[in-house]
Amino acid sequence: MKLIIEHTHDEERVSKMGEFISLLFLLGVVGAVVGAATNYMAIKMLFRPYKPIYFKKWKLPLTPGLIPKRREDLAIQLGKTVSEYLLTPETIKKKFLSKEIRESVLTFAQNKVTQEIFTNEKTINDWIRLAGFTQLPQTVEGKVDELIHVQFHKVKNTLSTKAIRELLPNDLEPVLDQKIDEAVVQILQKGEDYFMSPEGTMTIKNMLDDFLSTKGSFGGMIQMFLGDSTSLVDKVQRELIKFLKAPGTAALLHRIFTTEWEKIKNRPAMDFMNDVNFDTIETSIQSYAKNALALEARLDKTVNDYWPQGKDWATNDLLPKMMDKIFIAAEGKIEDVLKRLNLAEVVREQVDSFPIAKLEELVLGIISKELKLITWLGGIIGGLVGIIQALIVFLTN
């Protein structure tokens, strides 16, 4: 009997132990599933659903997801964070306008100037072609021809329509007028010197001989009375000299020259250039200008050919000064530029317009491992809670 009772107690203990293990397993598995599912749903509900869900007129709770629901607030806070803490003037100055950055930019600019501009491998013509001007020499020569033609036409038109008086500078005309007096004096003096010379004497004699020979018998009769014309030469010579020295002669010549000069000044300059071939002159000027310009040959040289010291000046003097001024100006303008950019509003607009599905994909792609660990952690905690519950139930029963 005693053995039967002990056997019965053993069976009861085995039965209770089985029930305990079953309860332990059941509550542990259920807790783990609930914990993992709860964390998984919580993670999913950060983004989903993307839009509110309605049942008739009532919106279901927790729709849309947390991030879609607070999207506008998130965008505003991100904008403030970026503008007030991340991209501040001090941060930009420290990161982008530091001494190291300045030196790097200067070195880069110096290398580029040396390699691209002051190189013997590229001529000025190559630079011009890079800028898109493939026919620059021909174009310039054509413009030179056109310019000369237009200017030449203007000159011809001016010479044809304006009197010489209008073409003379204001200070030149009085000078030329005064030259008439000098010309008269010079002419009379030269005439006097000529007629007093042996050559002038011979000219007077020849003129008298020619004159008497043309008068026929009258001339012969004069020669009979006076003899050879030599006797008349001295008399004629004295009268000519007397005539040239007379004040009236100078006044006469001055009046004649002045009258003719006034007539000349009132006539167009072209009246005195009828025999000039302007087309030939124009062509010659155009050819001379193009030959003197020699643009093709000049452009077929490098910058170093025209400016040997340019490389040292640009790299050691110009660029350092330019960089200093650029960075100083940038430092002074950063705050104003950031205000004009309104980074907070830019970030807000971008975040507000960013697709939720893309944002979810981006976030999950970055922290997917961590989210999986959170899900597993929820399952582990849920399982532990289930096991603890099973222990409590077993002990209390």
Short mmCIF file of C-alpha atoms in Angstrom, two decimals:
data_model
loop_
_atom_site.label_atom_id
_atom_site.label_comp_id
_atom_site.label_asym_id
_atom_site.label_seq_id
_atom_site.Cartn_x
_atom_site.Cartn_y
_atom_site.Cartn_z
CA MET A 1 0.00 0.00 0.00
CA LYS A 2 2.79 2.30 0.87
CA LEU A 3 4.46 1.54 -2.46
CA ILE A 4 1.23 2.31 -4.27
CA ILE A 5 0.94 5.71 -2.53
CA GLU A 6 4.57 6.61 -3.33
CA HIS A 7 4.09 5.55 -6.92
CA THR A 8 1.00 7.75 -7.11
CA HIS A 9 2.93 10.74 -5.73
CA ASP A 10 5.71 10.18 -8.26
CA GLU A 11 3.20 10.18 -11.07
CA GLU A 12 1.69 13.40 -9.81
CA ARG A 13 5.12 15.05 -9.60
CA VAL A 14 5.95 13.88 -13.11
CA SER A 15 2.60 15.14 -14.33
CA LYS A 16 3.10 18.53 -12.69
CA MET A 17 6.63 18.77 -14.07
CA GLY A 18 5.31 18.06 -17.53
CA GLU A 19 2.62 20.68 -17.11
CA PHE A 20 5.27 23.14 -15.89
CA ILE A 21 7.55 22.49 -18.88
CA SER A 22 4.60 22.78 -21.27
CA LEU A 23 3.48 26.01 -19.62
CA LEU A 24 7.04 27.29 -19.61
CA PHE A 25 7.49 26.51 -23.29
CA LEU A 26 4.09 27.88 -24.27
CA LEU A 27 4.35 31.17 -22.39
CA GLY A 28 8.03 31.61 -23.44
CA VAL A 29 7.23 31.09 -27.12
CA VAL A 30 4.12 33.26 -26.94
CA GLY A 31 6.04 36.02 -25.11
CA ALA A 32 8.90 35.86 -27.59
CA VAL A 33 6.52 36.05 -30.56
CA VAL A 34 4.54 38.88 -28.98
CA GLY A 35 7.71 40.81 -28.04
CA ALA A 36 9.29 40.40 -31.47
CA ALA A 37 6.02 41.20 -33.26
CA THR A 38 5.44 44.24 -31.05
CA ASN A 39 8.90 45.68 -31.79
CA TYR A 40 8.55 44.85 -35.49
CA MET A 41 5.17 46.60 -35.63
CA ALA A 42 6.54 49.57 -33.69
CA ILE A 43 9.39 49.94 -36.18
CA LYS A 44 7.04 49.64 -39.12
CA MET A 45 4.62 52.13 -37.61
CA LEU A 46 7.34 54.76 -37.60
CA PHE A 47 6.72 55.11 -41.37
CA ARG A 48 3.50 53.23 -42.13
CA PRO A 49 0.87 53.74 -43.12
CA TYR A 50 1.95 56.65 -45.29
CA LYS A 51 -1.51 58.21 -45.28
CA PRO A 52 -4.44 58.33 -42.84
CA ILE A 53 -6.87 55.39 -42.97
CA TYR A 54 -10.57 56.13 -42.49
CA PHE A 55 -13.43 53.88 -41.53
CA LYS A 56 -16.38 55.72 -42.90
CA LYS A 57 -15.96 59.19 -41.27
CA TRP A 58 -13.63 58.15 -38.49
CA LYS A 59 -9.88 58.13 -38.83
CA LEU A 60 -8.26 55.06 -37.40
CA PRO A 61 -5.84 55.78 -34.55
CA LEU A 62 -2.09 55.71 -35.18
CA THR A 63 -2.61 56.48 -38.87
CA PRO A 64 -0.61 57.73 -40.63
CA GLY A 65 2.73 56.56 -39.18
CA LEU A 66 4.69 58.65 -36.73
CA ILE A 67 7.14 60.15 -39.23
CA PRO A 68 4.53 60.91 -41.95
CA LYS A 69 2.31 62.46 -39.27
CA ARG A 70 5.07 64.63 -37.81
CA ARG A 71 6.79 65.17 -41.13
CA GLU A 72 6.31 68.94 -41.14
CA ASP A 73 7.62 69.29 -37.59
CA LEU A 74 10.56 67.05 -38.48
CA ALA A 75 11.35 69.19 -41.52
CA ILE A 76 11.23 72.38 -39.47
CA GLN A 77 13.47 70.96 -36.74
CA LEU A 78 15.95 69.57 -39.26
CA GLY A 79 16.08 72.96 -40.96
CA LYS A 80 16.75 74.72 -37.66
CA THR A 81 19.38 72.15 -36.71
CA VAL A 82 21.23 72.52 -40.01
CA SER A 83 21.14 76.33 -40.03
CA GLU A 84 21.82 76.88 -36.31
CA TYR A 85 24.26 74.09 -35.50
CA LEU A 86 25.66 72.41 -38.62
CA LEU A 87 26.14 75.01 -41.35
CA THR A 88 26.87 78.14 -39.33
CA PRO A 89 29.21 80.93 -40.52
CA GLU A 90 31.77 79.83 -37.94
CA THR A 91 31.62 76.22 -39.14
CA ILE A 92 32.06 77.19 -42.77
CA LYS A 93 34.94 79.52 -41.94
CA LYS A 94 36.61 76.79 -39.93
CA LYS A 95 36.13 74.02 -42.46
CA PHE A 96 36.19 75.76 -45.84
CA LEU A 97 38.19 78.95 -45.27
CA SER A 98 40.99 77.59 -43.15
CA LYS A 99 44.67 78.18 -43.84
CA GLU A 100 45.06 74.64 -45.19
CA ILE A 101 42.20 75.13 -47.64
CA ARG A 102 43.67 78.45 -48.78
CA GLU A 103 47.03 76.85 -49.41
CA SER A 104 45.43 73.94 -51.26
CA VAL A 105 43.36 76.23 -53.47
CA LEU A 106 46.38 78.45 -54.17
CA THR A 107 48.55 75.45 -55.08
CA PHE A 108 45.82 74.10 -57.35
CA ALA A 109 45.40 77.47 -59.07
CA GLN A 110 49.16 77.89 -59.52
CA ASN A 111 49.48 74.42 -61.05
CA LYS A 112 46.55 75.03 -63.39
CA VAL A 113 47.89 78.41 -64.53
CA THR A 114 51.32 76.88 -65.15
CA GLN A 115 49.98 73.84 -66.98
CA GLU A 116 47.19 75.45 -68.97
CA ILE A 117 48.16 79.06 -69.67
CA PHE A 118 51.94 79.43 -69.48
CA THR A 119 52.68 76.33 -71.52
CA ASN A 120 54.68 75.97 -74.71
CA GLU A 121 52.25 73.39 -76.03
CA LYS A 122 49.38 75.79 -76.64
CA THR A 123 49.56 78.88 -78.83
CA ILE A 124 47.27 81.86 -78.59
CA ASN A 125 45.53 80.51 -81.66
CA ASP A 126 44.77 77.29 -79.76
CA TRP A 127 43.18 79.28 -76.94
CA ILE A 128 41.13 81.24 -79.45
CA ARG A 129 39.92 78.01 -81.09
CA LEU A 130 38.99 76.62 -77.67
CA ALA A 131 36.83 79.71 -77.21
CA GLY A 132 35.04 78.87 -80.45
CA PHE A 133 36.69 81.39 -82.80
CA THR A 134 38.02 79.13 -85.54
CA GLN A 135 38.48 81.81 -88.21
CA LEU A 136 39.59 84.76 -86.10
CA PRO A 137 42.58 85.91 -88.27
CA GLN A 138 40.46 85.91 -91.42
CA THR A 139 37.62 87.62 -89.60
CA VAL A 140 39.89 90.34 -88.21
CA GLU A 141 41.52 90.93 -91.60
CA GLY A 142 38.08 91.22 -93.16
CA LYS A 143 37.10 93.74 -90.47
CA VAL A 144 40.31 95.69 -91.12
CA ASP A 145 39.53 95.83 -94.87
CA GLU A 146 35.98 96.91 -94.10
CA LEU A 147 37.13 99.56 -91.64
CA ILE A 148 39.68 100.98 -94.07
CA HIS A 149 37.09 100.98 -96.86
CA VAL A 150 34.54 102.80 -94.71
CA GLN A 151 37.07 105.35 -93.49
CA PHE A 152 38.43 105.86 -96.99
CA HIS A 153 34.91 106.44 -98.31
CA LYS A 154 34.36 109.01 -95.55
CA VAL A 155 37.62 110.76 -96.48
CA LYS A 156 36.65 110.89 -100.15
CA ASN A 157 33.22 112.18 -99.26
CA THR A 158 34.77 114.85 -97.03
CA LEU A 159 37.23 115.90 -99.74
CA SER A 160 34.39 116.14 -102.27
CA THR A 161 31.88 118.06 -100.17
CA LYS A 162 33.98 120.35 -97.98
CA ALA A 163 36.09 123.30 -99.03
CA ILE A 164 39.78 123.39 -98.20
CA ARG A 165 39.01 126.20 -95.74
CA GLU A 166 36.81 123.82 -93.72
CA LEU A 167 39.45 121.10 -93.71
CA LEU A 168 42.26 123.31 -92.46
CA PRO A 169 42.78 123.45 -88.69
CA ASN A 170 41.82 126.75 -87.14
CA ASP A 171 45.37 127.51 -86.08
CA LEU A 172 46.88 126.51 -89.44
CA GLU A 173 44.96 128.84 -91.77
CA PRO A 174 46.39 132.09 -90.27
CA VAL A 175 49.87 130.60 -90.52
CA LEU A 176 49.38 129.80 -94.21
CA ASP A 177 47.96 133.27 -94.82
CA GLN A 178 51.10 134.79 -93.30
CA LYS A 179 53.24 132.68 -95.57
CA ILE A 180 52.00 134.72 -98.55
CA ASP A 181 54.07 137.70 -97.38
CA GLU A 182 57.12 135.51 -97.00
CA ALA A 183 56.50 133.93 -100.40
CA VAL A 184 56.27 137.34 -102.08
CA VAL A 185 59.53 138.46 -100.47
CA GLN A 186 61.23 135.21 -101.44
CA ILE A 187 59.99 135.38 -105.04
CA LEU A 188 61.11 138.98 -105.52
CA GLN A 189 64.49 138.28 -103.91
CA LYS A 190 65.03 135.18 -106.01
CA GLY A 191 63.95 137.07 -109.15
CA GLU A 192 66.39 139.87 -108.39
CA ASP A 193 69.21 137.41 -107.75
CA TYR A 194 68.42 135.55 -110.93
CA PHE A 195 68.34 138.55 -113.25
CA MET A 196 71.56 139.90 -111.72
CA SER A 197 73.34 136.62 -112.40
CA PRO A 198 75.10 135.76 -115.71
CA GLU A 199 72.41 133.24 -116.41
CA GLY A 200 69.73 135.88 -115.95
CA THR A 201 71.65 138.28 -118.18
CA MET A 202 71.83 135.66 -120.92
CA THR A 203 68.11 134.96 -120.53
CA ILE A 204 67.32 138.70 -121.02
CA LYS A 205 69.54 138.81 -124.10
CA ASN A 206 67.89 135.74 -125.62
CA MET A 207 64.45 137.14 -124.92
CA LEU A 208 65.38 140.45 -126.63
CA ASP A 209 66.79 138.61 -129.64
CA ASP A 210 63.68 136.50 -129.91
CA PHE A 211 61.47 139.56 -129.54
CA LEU A 212 63.30 141.57 -132.26
CA SER A 213 63.39 138.63 -134.63
CA THR A 214 59.64 138.27 -134.45
CA LYS A 215 59.01 141.93 -135.36
CA GLY A 216 60.29 141.64 -138.93
CA SER A 217 61.51 144.82 -140.55
CA PHE A 218 60.65 146.85 -137.48
CA GLY A 219 62.92 144.71 -135.42
CA GLY A 220 65.65 144.94 -138.05
CA MET A 221 65.38 148.72 -138.10
CA ILE A 222 65.78 148.87 -134.29
CA GLN A 223 68.84 146.66 -134.57
CA MET A 224 70.28 149.03 -137.22
CA PHE A 225 69.99 151.99 -134.90
CA LEU A 226 70.94 150.22 -131.63
CA GLY A 227 73.25 147.60 -133.01
CA ASP A 228 73.52 144.27 -131.14
CA SER A 229 70.90 143.50 -128.45
CA THR A 230 73.69 143.41 -125.92
CA SER A 231 73.47 147.16 -125.51
CA LEU A 232 69.81 146.79 -124.47
CA VAL A 233 70.43 144.07 -121.92
CA ASP A 234 71.85 146.41 -119.26
CA LYS A 235 68.98 148.80 -119.64
CA VAL A 236 66.32 146.07 -119.48
CA GLN A 237 68.15 144.44 -116.55
CA ARG A 238 68.18 147.70 -114.57
CA GLU A 239 64.46 148.22 -115.25
CA LEU A 240 63.61 144.68 -114.19
CA ILE A 241 65.52 145.05 -110.94
CA LYS A 242 63.90 148.40 -110.35
CA PHE A 243 60.49 146.81 -111.01
CA LEU A 244 61.16 143.94 -108.61
CA LYS A 245 62.27 146.33 -105.86
CA ALA A 246 59.33 148.68 -106.30
CA PRO A 247 56.80 148.56 -103.38
CA GLY A 248 53.95 148.33 -105.83
CA THR A 249 55.31 145.09 -107.24
CA ALA A 250 55.28 143.42 -103.83
CA ALA A 251 51.78 144.73 -103.19
CA LEU A 252 50.64 143.51 -106.60
CA LEU A 253 52.04 140.02 -106.03
CA HIS A 254 50.59 139.93 -102.53
CA ARG A 255 47.17 140.89 -103.85
CA ILE A 256 47.33 138.32 -106.64
CA PHE A 257 48.50 135.53 -104.33
CA THR A 258 45.92 136.41 -101.69
CA THR A 259 43.10 136.46 -104.22
CA GLU A 260 44.11 133.11 -105.70
CA TRP A 261 44.68 131.58 -102.27
CA GLU A 262 41.18 132.61 -101.19
CA LYS A 263 39.76 131.03 -104.33
CA ILE A 264 41.68 127.82 -103.64
CA LYS A 265 40.46 127.68 -100.04
CA ASN A 266 36.85 127.97 -101.18
CA ARG A 267 37.12 125.04 -103.57
CA PRO A 268 36.68 121.36 -102.58
CA ALA A 269 39.96 119.53 -102.15
CA MET A 270 38.81 116.89 -104.61
CA ASP A 271 39.04 119.48 -107.45
CA PHE A 272 42.80 119.17 -107.18
CA MET A 273 42.81 115.36 -106.93
CA ASN A 274 40.95 114.31 -110.07
CA ASP A 275 43.91 112.35 -111.36
CA VAL A 276 44.40 110.44 -108.08
CA ASN A 277 43.44 106.74 -108.22
CA PHE A 278 41.84 106.28 -104.83
CA ASP A 279 41.00 102.61 -105.40
CA THR A 280 44.68 101.78 -105.81
CA ILE A 281 45.54 103.77 -102.70
CA GLU A 282 42.82 102.02 -100.70
CA THR A 283 44.01 98.58 -101.82
CA SER A 284 47.60 99.48 -100.97
CA ILE A 285 46.62 100.69 -97.49
CA GLN A 286 44.63 97.51 -96.86
CA SER A 287 47.53 95.32 -97.94
CA TYR A 288 49.98 97.32 -95.83
CA ALA A 289 47.73 97.12 -92.77
CA LYS A 290 47.30 93.33 -93.07
CA ASN A 291 51.01 92.78 -93.67
CA ALA A 292 51.91 94.99 -90.72
CA LEU A 293 49.32 93.26 -88.55
CA ALA A 294 50.53 89.74 -89.52
CA LEU A 295 47.84 88.35 -87.26
CA GLU A 296 48.25 84.69 -88.22
CA ALA A 297 51.95 84.70 -87.37
CA ARG A 298 51.42 86.67 -84.16
CA LEU A 299 48.70 84.30 -82.93
CA ASP A 300 50.86 81.26 -83.69
CA LYS A 301 52.99 82.03 -80.63
CA THR A 302 52.55 81.13 -76.98
CA VAL A 303 51.83 83.40 -74.05
CA ASN A 304 55.42 82.81 -72.91
CA ASP A 305 56.72 84.24 -76.21
CA TYR A 306 55.05 87.57 -75.55
CA TRP A 307 55.31 87.54 -71.76
CA PRO A 308 58.29 85.51 -70.51
CA GLN A 309 58.04 86.84 -66.96
CA GLY A 310 54.27 86.36 -66.83
CA LYS A 311 54.41 82.91 -65.22
CA ASP A 312 56.41 84.08 -62.20
CA TRP A 313 54.28 87.18 -61.81
CA ALA A 314 51.00 85.27 -62.04
CA THR A 315 51.96 82.42 -59.70
CA ASN A 316 53.99 84.33 -57.13
CA ASP A 317 52.33 87.74 -57.12
CA LEU A 318 48.89 87.82 -58.75
CA LEU A 319 47.37 84.55 -57.53
CA PRO A 320 48.38 84.91 -53.84
CA LYS A 321 46.92 88.41 -53.75
CA MET A 322 43.77 87.26 -55.55
CA MET A 323 43.30 84.35 -53.16
CA ASP A 324 43.73 86.61 -50.12
CA LYS A 325 41.16 89.04 -51.44
CA ILE A 326 38.74 86.28 -52.46
CA PHE A 327 38.91 84.54 -49.08
CA ILE A 328 38.67 87.82 -47.15
CA ALA A 329 35.64 88.80 -49.24
CA ALA A 330 34.15 85.33 -48.72
CA GLU A 331 34.58 85.57 -44.96
CA GLY A 332 32.79 88.90 -44.94
CA LYS A 333 29.96 87.63 -47.11
CA ILE A 334 29.33 84.19 -45.60
CA GLU A 335 26.80 85.34 -43.04
CA ASP A 336 24.92 87.42 -45.60
CA VAL A 337 24.98 84.55 -48.11
CA LEU A 338 23.64 82.08 -45.56
CA LYS A 339 20.86 84.51 -44.68
CA ARG A 340 19.98 84.89 -48.33
CA LEU A 341 20.07 81.12 -48.86
CA ASN A 342 17.76 80.64 -45.85
CA LEU A 343 19.07 77.12 -45.24
CA ALA A 344 16.37 76.33 -42.70
CA GLU A 345 13.68 76.93 -45.31
CA VAL A 346 15.62 75.06 -48.00
CA VAL A 347 16.04 72.00 -45.76
CA ARG A 348 12.40 72.19 -44.69
CA GLU A 349 11.19 72.29 -48.30
CA GLN A 350 13.46 69.41 -49.33
CA VAL A 351 12.49 67.21 -46.40
CA ASP A 352 8.83 68.11 -46.83
CA SER A 353 8.94 67.14 -50.50
CA PHE A 354 11.02 63.98 -49.99
CA PRO A 355 8.94 60.82 -50.64
CA ILE A 356 8.17 58.93 -47.42
CA ALA A 357 8.83 55.59 -49.13
CA LYS A 358 12.27 56.78 -50.20
CA LEU A 359 12.96 58.14 -46.73
CA GLU A 360 11.94 54.80 -45.20
CA GLU A 361 14.18 52.93 -47.64
CA LEU A 362 17.05 55.28 -46.85
CA VAL A 363 16.69 54.98 -43.06
CA LEU A 364 16.14 51.23 -43.08
CA GLY A 365 19.09 50.78 -45.41
CA ILE A 366 21.32 52.56 -42.92
CA ILE A 367 20.11 50.98 -39.65
CA SER A 368 18.60 47.69 -40.84
CA LYS A 369 20.97 45.59 -38.72
CA GLU A 370 20.19 47.58 -35.60
CA LEU A 371 16.45 47.33 -36.26
CA LYS A 372 16.73 43.57 -36.64
CA LEU A 373 18.57 43.42 -33.33
CA ILE A 374 15.78 45.47 -31.74
CA THR A 375 13.23 43.01 -33.12
CA TRP A 376 15.20 40.03 -31.79
CA LEU A 377 15.69 41.83 -28.50
CA GLY A 378 11.94 42.26 -28.24
CA GLY A 379 11.52 38.54 -28.85
CA ILE A 380 14.12 37.68 -26.20
CA ILE A 381 12.58 40.02 -23.63
CA GLY A 382 9.10 38.72 -24.46
CA GLY A 383 10.33 35.17 -24.08
CA LEU A 384 11.91 35.94 -20.71
CA VAL A 385 8.70 37.61 -19.57
CA GLY A 386 6.74 34.53 -20.65
CA ILE A 387 9.11 32.24 -18.75
CA ILE A 388 8.81 34.40 -15.62
CA GLN A 389 5.01 34.30 -15.93
CA ALA A 390 5.15 30.54 -16.26
CA LEU A 391 7.24 30.30 -13.07
CA ILE A 392 4.81 32.56 -11.20
CA VAL A 393 1.80 30.54 -12.35
CA PHE A 394 3.47 27.27 -11.42
CA LEU A 395 4.54 28.44 -8.01
CA THR A 396 1.18 30.01 -7.14
CA ASN A 397 -0.69 26.85 -8.15
#
